[in-house]
Tab-separated table of C-alpha atoms in Angstrom:
chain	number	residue	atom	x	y	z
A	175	UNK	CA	49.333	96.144	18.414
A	176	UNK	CA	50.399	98.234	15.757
A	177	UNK	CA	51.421	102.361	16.019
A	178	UNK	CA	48.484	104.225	15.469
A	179	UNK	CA	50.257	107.790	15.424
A	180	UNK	CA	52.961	107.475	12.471
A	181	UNK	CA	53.071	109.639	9.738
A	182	UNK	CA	51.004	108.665	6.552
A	183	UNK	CA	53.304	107.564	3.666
A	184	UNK	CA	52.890	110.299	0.365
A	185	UNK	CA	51.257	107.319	-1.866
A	186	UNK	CA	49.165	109.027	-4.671
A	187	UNK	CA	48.162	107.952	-7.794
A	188	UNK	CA	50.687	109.993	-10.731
A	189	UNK	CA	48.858	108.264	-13.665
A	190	UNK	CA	45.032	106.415	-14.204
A	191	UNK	CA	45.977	102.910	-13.400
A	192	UNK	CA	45.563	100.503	-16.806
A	193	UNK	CA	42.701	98.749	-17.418
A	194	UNK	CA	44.311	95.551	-18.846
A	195	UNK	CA	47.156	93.110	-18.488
A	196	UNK	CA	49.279	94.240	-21.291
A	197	UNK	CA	49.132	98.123	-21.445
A	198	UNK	CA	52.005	100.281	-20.211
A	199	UNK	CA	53.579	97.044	-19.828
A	200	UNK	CA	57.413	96.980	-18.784
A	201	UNK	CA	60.313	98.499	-20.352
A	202	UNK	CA	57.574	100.705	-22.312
A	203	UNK	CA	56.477	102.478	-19.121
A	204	UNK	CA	57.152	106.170	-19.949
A	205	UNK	CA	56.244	106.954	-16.062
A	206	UNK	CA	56.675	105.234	-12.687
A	207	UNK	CA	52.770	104.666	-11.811
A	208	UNK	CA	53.167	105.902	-7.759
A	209	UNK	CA	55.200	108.349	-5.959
A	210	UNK	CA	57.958	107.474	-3.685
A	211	UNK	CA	58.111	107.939	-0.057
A	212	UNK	CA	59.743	110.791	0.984
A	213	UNK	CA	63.020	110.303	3.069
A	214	UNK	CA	61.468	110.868	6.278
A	215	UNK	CA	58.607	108.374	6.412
A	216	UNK	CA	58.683	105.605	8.673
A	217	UNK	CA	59.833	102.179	6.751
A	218	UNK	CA	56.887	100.227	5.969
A	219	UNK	CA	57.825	96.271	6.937
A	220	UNK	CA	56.250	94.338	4.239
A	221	UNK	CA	55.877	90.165	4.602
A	222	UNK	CA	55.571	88.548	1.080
A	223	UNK	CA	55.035	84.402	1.002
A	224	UNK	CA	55.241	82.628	-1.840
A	225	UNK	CA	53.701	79.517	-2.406
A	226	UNK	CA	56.716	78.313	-4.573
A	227	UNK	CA	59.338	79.391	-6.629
A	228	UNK	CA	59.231	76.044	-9.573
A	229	UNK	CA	56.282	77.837	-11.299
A	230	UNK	CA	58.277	80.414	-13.379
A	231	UNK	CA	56.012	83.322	-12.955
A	232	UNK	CA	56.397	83.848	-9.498
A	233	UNK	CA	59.675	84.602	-9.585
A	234	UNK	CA	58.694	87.688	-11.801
A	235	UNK	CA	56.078	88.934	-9.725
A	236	UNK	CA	58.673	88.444	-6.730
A	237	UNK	CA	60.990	90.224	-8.236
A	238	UNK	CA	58.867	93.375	-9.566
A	239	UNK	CA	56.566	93.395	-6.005
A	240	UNK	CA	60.351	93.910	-4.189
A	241	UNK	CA	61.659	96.171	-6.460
A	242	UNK	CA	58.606	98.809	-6.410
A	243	UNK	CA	58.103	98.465	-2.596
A	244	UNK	CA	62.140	99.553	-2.095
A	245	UNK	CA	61.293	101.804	-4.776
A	246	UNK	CA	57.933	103.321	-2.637
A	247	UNK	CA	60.637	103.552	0.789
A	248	UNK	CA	59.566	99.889	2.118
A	249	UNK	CA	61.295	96.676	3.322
A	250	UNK	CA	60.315	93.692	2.174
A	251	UNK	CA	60.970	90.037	3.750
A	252	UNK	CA	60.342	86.993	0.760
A	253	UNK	CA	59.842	83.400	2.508
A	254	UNK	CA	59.285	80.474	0.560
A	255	UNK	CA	56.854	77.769	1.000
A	256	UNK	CA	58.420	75.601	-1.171
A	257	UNK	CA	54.908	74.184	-1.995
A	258	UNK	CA	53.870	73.140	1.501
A	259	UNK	CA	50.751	74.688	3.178
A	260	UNK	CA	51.866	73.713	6.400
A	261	UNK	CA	55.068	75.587	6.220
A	262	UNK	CA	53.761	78.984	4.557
A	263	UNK	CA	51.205	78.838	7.626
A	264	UNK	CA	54.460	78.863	9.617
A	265	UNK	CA	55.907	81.925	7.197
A	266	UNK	CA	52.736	83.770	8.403
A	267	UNK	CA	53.115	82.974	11.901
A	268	UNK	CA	56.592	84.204	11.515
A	269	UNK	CA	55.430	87.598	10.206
A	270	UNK	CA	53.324	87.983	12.881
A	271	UNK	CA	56.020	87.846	15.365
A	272	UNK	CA	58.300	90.146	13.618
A	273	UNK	CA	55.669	92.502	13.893
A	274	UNK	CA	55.323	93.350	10.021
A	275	UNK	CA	52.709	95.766	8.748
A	276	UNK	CA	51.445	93.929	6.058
A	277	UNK	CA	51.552	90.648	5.180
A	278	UNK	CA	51.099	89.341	1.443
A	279	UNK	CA	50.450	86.160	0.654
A	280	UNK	CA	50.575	83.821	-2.708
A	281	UNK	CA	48.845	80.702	-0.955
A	282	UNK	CA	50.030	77.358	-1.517
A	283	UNK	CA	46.090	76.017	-0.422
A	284	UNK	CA	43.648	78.720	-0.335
A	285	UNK	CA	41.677	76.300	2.132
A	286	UNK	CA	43.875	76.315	5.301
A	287	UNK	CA	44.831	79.950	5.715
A	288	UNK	CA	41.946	81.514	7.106
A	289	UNK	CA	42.952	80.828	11.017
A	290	UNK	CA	45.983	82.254	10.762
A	291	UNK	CA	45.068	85.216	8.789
A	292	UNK	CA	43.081	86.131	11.172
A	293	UNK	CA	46.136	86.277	14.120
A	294	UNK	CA	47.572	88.521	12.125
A	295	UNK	CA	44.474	90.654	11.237
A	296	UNK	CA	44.152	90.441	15.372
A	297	UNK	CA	47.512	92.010	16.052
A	298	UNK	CA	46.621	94.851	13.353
A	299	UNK	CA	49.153	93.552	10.133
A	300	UNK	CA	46.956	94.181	6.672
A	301	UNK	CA	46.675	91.007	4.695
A	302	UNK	CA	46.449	90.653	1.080
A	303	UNK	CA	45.871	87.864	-1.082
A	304	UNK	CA	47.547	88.089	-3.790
A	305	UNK	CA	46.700	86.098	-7.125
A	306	UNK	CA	44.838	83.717	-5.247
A	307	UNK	CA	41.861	84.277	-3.210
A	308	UNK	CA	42.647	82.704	0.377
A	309	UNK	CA	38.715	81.587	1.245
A	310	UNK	CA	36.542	82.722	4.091
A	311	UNK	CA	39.336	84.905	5.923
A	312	UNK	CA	38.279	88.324	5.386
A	313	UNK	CA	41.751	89.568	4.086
A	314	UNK	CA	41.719	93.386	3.702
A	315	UNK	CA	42.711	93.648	0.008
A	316	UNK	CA	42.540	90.827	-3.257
A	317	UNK	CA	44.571	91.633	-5.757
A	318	UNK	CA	44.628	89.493	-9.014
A	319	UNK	CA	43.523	88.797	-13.270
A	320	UNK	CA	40.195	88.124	-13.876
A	321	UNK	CA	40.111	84.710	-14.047
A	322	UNK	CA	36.877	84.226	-15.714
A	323	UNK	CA	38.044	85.778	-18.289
A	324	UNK	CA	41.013	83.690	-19.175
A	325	UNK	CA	38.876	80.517	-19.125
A	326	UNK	CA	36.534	82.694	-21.692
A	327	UNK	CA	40.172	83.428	-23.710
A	328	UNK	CA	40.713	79.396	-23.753
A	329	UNK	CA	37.035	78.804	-25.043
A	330	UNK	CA	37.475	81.072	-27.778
A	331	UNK	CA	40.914	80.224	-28.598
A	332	UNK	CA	39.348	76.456	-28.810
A	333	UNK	CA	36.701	77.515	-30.449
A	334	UNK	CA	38.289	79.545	-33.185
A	335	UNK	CA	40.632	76.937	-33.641
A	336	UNK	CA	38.419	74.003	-34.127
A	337	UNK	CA	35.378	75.667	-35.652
A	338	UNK	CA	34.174	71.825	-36.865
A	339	UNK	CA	33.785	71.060	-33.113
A	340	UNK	CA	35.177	67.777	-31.223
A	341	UNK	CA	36.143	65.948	-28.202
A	342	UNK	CA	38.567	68.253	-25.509
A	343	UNK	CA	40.622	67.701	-22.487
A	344	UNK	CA	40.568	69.830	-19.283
A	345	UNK	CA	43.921	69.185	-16.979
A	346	UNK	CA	43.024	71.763	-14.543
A	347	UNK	CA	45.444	73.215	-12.126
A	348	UNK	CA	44.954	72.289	-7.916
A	349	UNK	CA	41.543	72.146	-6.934
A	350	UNK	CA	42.399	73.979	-4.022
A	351	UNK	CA	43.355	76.928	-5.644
A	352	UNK	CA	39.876	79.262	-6.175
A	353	UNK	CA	41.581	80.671	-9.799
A	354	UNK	CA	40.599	77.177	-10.520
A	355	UNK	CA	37.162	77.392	-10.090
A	356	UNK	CA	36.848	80.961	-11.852
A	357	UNK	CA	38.513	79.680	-15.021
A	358	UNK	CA	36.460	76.392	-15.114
A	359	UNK	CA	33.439	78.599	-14.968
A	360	UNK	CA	34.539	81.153	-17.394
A	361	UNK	CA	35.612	78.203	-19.756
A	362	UNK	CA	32.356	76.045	-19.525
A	363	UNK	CA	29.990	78.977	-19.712
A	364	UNK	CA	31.666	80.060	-22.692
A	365	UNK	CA	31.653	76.316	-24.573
A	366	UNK	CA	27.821	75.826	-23.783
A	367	UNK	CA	25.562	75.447	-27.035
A	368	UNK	CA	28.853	75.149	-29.321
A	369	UNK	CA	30.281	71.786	-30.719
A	370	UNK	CA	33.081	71.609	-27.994
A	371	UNK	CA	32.382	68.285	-25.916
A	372	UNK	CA	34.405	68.192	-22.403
A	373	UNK	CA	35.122	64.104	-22.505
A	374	UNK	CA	37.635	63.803	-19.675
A	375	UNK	CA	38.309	66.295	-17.170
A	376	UNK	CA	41.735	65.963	-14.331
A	377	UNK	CA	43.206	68.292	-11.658
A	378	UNK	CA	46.727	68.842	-11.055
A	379	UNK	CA	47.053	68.864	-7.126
A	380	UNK	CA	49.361	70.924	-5.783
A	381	UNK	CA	50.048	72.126	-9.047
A	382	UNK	CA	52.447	69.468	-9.946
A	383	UNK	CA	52.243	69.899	-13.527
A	384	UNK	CA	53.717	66.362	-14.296
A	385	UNK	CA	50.781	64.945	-12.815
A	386	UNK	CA	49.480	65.681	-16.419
A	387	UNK	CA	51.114	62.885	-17.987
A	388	UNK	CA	48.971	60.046	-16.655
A	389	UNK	CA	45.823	61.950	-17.097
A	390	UNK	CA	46.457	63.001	-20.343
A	391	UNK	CA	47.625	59.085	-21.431
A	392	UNK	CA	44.367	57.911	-19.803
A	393	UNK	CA	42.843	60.439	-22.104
A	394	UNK	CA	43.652	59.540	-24.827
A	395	UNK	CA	43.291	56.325	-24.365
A	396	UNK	CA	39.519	56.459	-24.441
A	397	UNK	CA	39.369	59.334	-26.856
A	398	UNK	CA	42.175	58.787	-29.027
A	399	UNK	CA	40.008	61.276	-31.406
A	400	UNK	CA	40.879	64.526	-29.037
A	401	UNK	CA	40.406	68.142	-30.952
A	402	UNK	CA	41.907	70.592	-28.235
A	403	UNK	CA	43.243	70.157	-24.540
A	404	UNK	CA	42.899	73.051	-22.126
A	405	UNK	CA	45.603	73.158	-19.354
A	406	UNK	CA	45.727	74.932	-16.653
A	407	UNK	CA	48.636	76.383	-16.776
A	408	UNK	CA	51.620	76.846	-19.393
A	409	UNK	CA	53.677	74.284	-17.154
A	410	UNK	CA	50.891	72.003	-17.334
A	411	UNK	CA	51.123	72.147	-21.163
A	412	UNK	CA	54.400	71.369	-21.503
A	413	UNK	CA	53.730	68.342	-20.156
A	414	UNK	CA	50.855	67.956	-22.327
A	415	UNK	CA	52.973	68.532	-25.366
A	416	UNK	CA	55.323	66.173	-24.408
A	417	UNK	CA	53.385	62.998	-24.509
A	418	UNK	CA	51.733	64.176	-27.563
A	419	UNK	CA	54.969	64.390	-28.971
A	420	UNK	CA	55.939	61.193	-28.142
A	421	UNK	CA	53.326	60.011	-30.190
A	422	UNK	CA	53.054	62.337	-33.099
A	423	UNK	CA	50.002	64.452	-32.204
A	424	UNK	CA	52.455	67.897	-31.357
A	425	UNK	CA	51.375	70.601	-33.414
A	426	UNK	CA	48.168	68.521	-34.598
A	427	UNK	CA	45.868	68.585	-30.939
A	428	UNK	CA	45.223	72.521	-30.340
A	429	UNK	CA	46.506	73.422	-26.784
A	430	UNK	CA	45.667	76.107	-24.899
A	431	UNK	CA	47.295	77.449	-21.664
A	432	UNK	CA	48.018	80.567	-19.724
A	433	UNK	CA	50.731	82.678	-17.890
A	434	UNK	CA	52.927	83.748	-20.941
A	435	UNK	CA	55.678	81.546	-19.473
A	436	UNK	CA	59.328	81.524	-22.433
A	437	UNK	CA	58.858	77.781	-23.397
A	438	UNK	CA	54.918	78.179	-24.144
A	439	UNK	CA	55.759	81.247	-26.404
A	440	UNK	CA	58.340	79.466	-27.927
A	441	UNK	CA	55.780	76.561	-28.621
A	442	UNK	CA	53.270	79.235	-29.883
A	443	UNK	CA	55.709	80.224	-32.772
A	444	UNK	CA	56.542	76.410	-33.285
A	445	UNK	CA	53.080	75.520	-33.690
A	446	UNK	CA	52.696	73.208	-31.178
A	447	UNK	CA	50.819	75.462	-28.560
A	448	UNK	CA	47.925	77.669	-29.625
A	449	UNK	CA	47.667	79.906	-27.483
A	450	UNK	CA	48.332	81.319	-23.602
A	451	UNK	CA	46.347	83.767	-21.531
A	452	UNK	CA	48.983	86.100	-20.666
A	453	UNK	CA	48.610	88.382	-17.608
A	454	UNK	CA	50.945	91.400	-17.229
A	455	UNK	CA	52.563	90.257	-13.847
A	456	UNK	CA	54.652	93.178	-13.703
A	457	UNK	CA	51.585	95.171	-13.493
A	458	UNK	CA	49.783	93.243	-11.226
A	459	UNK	CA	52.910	93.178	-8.984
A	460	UNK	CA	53.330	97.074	-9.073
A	461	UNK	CA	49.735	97.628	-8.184
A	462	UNK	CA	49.798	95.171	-4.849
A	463	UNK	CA	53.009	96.757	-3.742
A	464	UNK	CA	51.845	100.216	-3.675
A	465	UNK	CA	48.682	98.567	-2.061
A	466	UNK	CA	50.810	97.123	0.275
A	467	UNK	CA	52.485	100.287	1.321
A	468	UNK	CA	49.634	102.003	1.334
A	469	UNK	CA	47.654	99.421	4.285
A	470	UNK	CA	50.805	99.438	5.991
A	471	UNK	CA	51.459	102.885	6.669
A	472	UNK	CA	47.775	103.011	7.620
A	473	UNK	CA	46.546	104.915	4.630
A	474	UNK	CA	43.245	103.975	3.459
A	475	UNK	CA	43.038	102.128	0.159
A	476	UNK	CA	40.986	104.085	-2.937
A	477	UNK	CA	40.176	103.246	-6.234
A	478	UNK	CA	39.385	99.917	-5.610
A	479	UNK	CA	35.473	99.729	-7.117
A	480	UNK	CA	35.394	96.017	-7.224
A	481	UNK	CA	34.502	93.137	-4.735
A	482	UNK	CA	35.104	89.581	-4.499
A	483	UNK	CA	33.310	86.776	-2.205
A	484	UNK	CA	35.905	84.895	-0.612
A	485	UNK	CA	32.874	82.436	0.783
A	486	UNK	CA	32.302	83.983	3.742
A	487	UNK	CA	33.257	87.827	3.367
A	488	UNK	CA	33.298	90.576	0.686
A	489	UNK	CA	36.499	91.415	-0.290
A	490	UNK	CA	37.521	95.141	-1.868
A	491	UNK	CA	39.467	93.761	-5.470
A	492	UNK	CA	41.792	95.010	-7.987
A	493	UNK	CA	40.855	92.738	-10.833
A	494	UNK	CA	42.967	93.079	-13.980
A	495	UNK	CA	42.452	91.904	-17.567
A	496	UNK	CA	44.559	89.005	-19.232
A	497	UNK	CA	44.980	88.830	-23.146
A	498	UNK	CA	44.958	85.840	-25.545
A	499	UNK	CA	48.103	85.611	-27.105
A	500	UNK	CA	48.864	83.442	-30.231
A	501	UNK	CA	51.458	82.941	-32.812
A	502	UNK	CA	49.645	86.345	-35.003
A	503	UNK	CA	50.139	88.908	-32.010
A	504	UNK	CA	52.980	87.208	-30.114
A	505	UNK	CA	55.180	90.278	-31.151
A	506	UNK	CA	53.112	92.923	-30.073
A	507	UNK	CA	52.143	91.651	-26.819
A	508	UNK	CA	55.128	89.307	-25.303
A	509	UNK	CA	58.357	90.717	-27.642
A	510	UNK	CA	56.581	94.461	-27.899
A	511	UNK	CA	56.391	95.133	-24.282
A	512	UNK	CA	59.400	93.449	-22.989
A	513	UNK	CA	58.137	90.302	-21.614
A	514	UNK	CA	60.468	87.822	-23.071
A	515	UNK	CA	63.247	88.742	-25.842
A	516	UNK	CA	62.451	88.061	-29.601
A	517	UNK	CA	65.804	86.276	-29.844
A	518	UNK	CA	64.728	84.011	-27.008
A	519	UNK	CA	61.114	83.462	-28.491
A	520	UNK	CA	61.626	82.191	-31.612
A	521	UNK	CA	65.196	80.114	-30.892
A	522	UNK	CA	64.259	77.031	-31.694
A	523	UNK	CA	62.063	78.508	-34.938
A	524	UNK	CA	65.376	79.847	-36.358
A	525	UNK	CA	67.274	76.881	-35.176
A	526	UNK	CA	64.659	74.589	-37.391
A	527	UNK	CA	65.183	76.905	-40.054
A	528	UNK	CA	68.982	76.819	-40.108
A	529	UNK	CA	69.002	73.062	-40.024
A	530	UNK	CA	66.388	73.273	-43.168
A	531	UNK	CA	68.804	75.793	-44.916
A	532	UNK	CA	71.564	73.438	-44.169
């Protein structure tokens, strides 16, 4: 079991946390959000698995979570699952015997976790799930984007963009993953009544975002008359774009993704992408590692006013807000606040141009 006597860690709130994805974002961050730990606090042993490093996003949120825990006076161990459940159930297992006071965890199948979560919630180690909602486990803290609300974003970004109505796609991210169910709801419940007709709908197990390619051939192959395709991801979409590329429909079938991943913003500018639900990582990485530090030095958590049914339990949540980004506010939200670099957004829009020029 865990020590029970140790002295609380000195983690208070400095400044109201934000109430979406994009504010304070950053480089732009005038203040650091928490305090540090003070020099003689116990070391807080933090566990952080990550389903897998080939999405490009969770290597930012890796980064950011380590940095502000070191920053807050903690340790933190990263283990990669390298996109097998079986493996980061092993990474958890490991935590537990290195007797780590909190445990986060990206899961690689929300499904399958909820045994060993609770070992570790039996030898007193905090868990949190973090972006993804690991089901009936009763973890002690959810932190993640509202995911209703970026399926809403990718109605209305369909919506607005093909106000004459149509046939769309949905290629869906792992049906495993619980995000998946919140944005299909957000997304459907938003498209009800209009002129938007779901024709053909796929899921991309395990996330493998070239599993797109088939579905979206077999798509279009019965409706070669497609208006908009919503993906579930920006790495899905590239896909997506690809084989409409190959056969001339880039630029001309709306798409709609999310994550604010480089090669989706640079599609956005191209015209070949609509739009992406971006979610302010950094902030949502910040917030779970002062959480983290604050379970693991035994502190009660505050401020958290929100709660989330993981199937079986009722979860306390810190649920942020995405934002749609498209080609009109790409520069205020992604170049403004130091997501990606101008120079590296619009590359291949200035290399076009200089071949034009030429």
């Amino acid at each position: 079991m865990k020590r029970k006597n140790r002295v609380l860690l000195a983690c208070i709130l400095a400044v109201a946390v934000l109430c979406t994805g994009c504010s304070g974002y950053g480089k732009n961050k005038k203040k650091e959000a928490f305090e540090p730990v003070e020099e003689n606090e116990e070391t807080v042993k933090i566990g952080l698995t990550v389903d897998s490093f080939v999405i490009e996003r969770w290597m930012r949120d890796r980064d950011v979570f380590v940095a502000e825990a070191r920053r807050l006076g903690a340790e933190v161990n990263v283990q990669d699952a390298g996109g097998n459940a079986e493996e980061q159930i092993k990474q958890i297992e490991y935590f537990i015997q290195k007797q780590m006071d909190v445990i986060v965890v990206i899961a690689r199948d929300c499904t399958v976790l909820s045994e060993v979560v609770q070992k570790a919630k039996n030898a007193g180690i905090s868990v949190i799930s973090y972006d993804r909602l690991i089901e009936n486990a009763d973890t002690d803290l959810y932190v993640s984007f509202d995911s209703c609300k970026v399926g809403e974003l990718m109605a209305n970004a369909l919506m607005e963009a093909v106000p004459e109505g149509g046939n769309i796609f949905m290629i869906e991210g792992a049906s495993e993953d619980n995000n998946v169910k919140m944005v299909r709801e957000g997304f459907m419940n938003t498209l009800k009544g209009t002129g938007l007709n779901i024709v053909y709908q796929a899921n991309c197990d395990g996330w493998i975002a070239e599993s797109a390619v088939s579905y979206v051939e077999e798509g279009l192959e019965k409706y070669p008359d497609v208006k908009g395709i919503m993906c579930g991801n920006d790495d899905i979409a590239s896909q997506v774009v690809q084989v409409l590329a190959e056969r001339q429909l880039a630029g001309k079938v709306v798409i709609v993704g999310q994550d604010g991943d480089l090669a989706a913003c640079q599609r956005i500018v191209e015209g070949t992408q609509y739009m992406t639900a971006f979610k302010s990582v950094e902030d949502m990485a910040r917030e779970a590692a002062y959480y983290a530090v604050c379970l693991g030095s035994g502190k009660k958590v505050k401020d958290l006013t929100e709660e989330v049914n993981d199937g079986t339990y009722q979860i306390p949540g810190k649920i942020l807000e995405p934002v749609a980004v498209t080609k009109e506010n790409m520069d205020e939200v992604i170049i403004g606040k130091g997501f990606h670099r101008k120079e590296d957004v619009y590359l291949n829009v200035h290399f076009m141009e200089k071949e034009k020029s030429q």
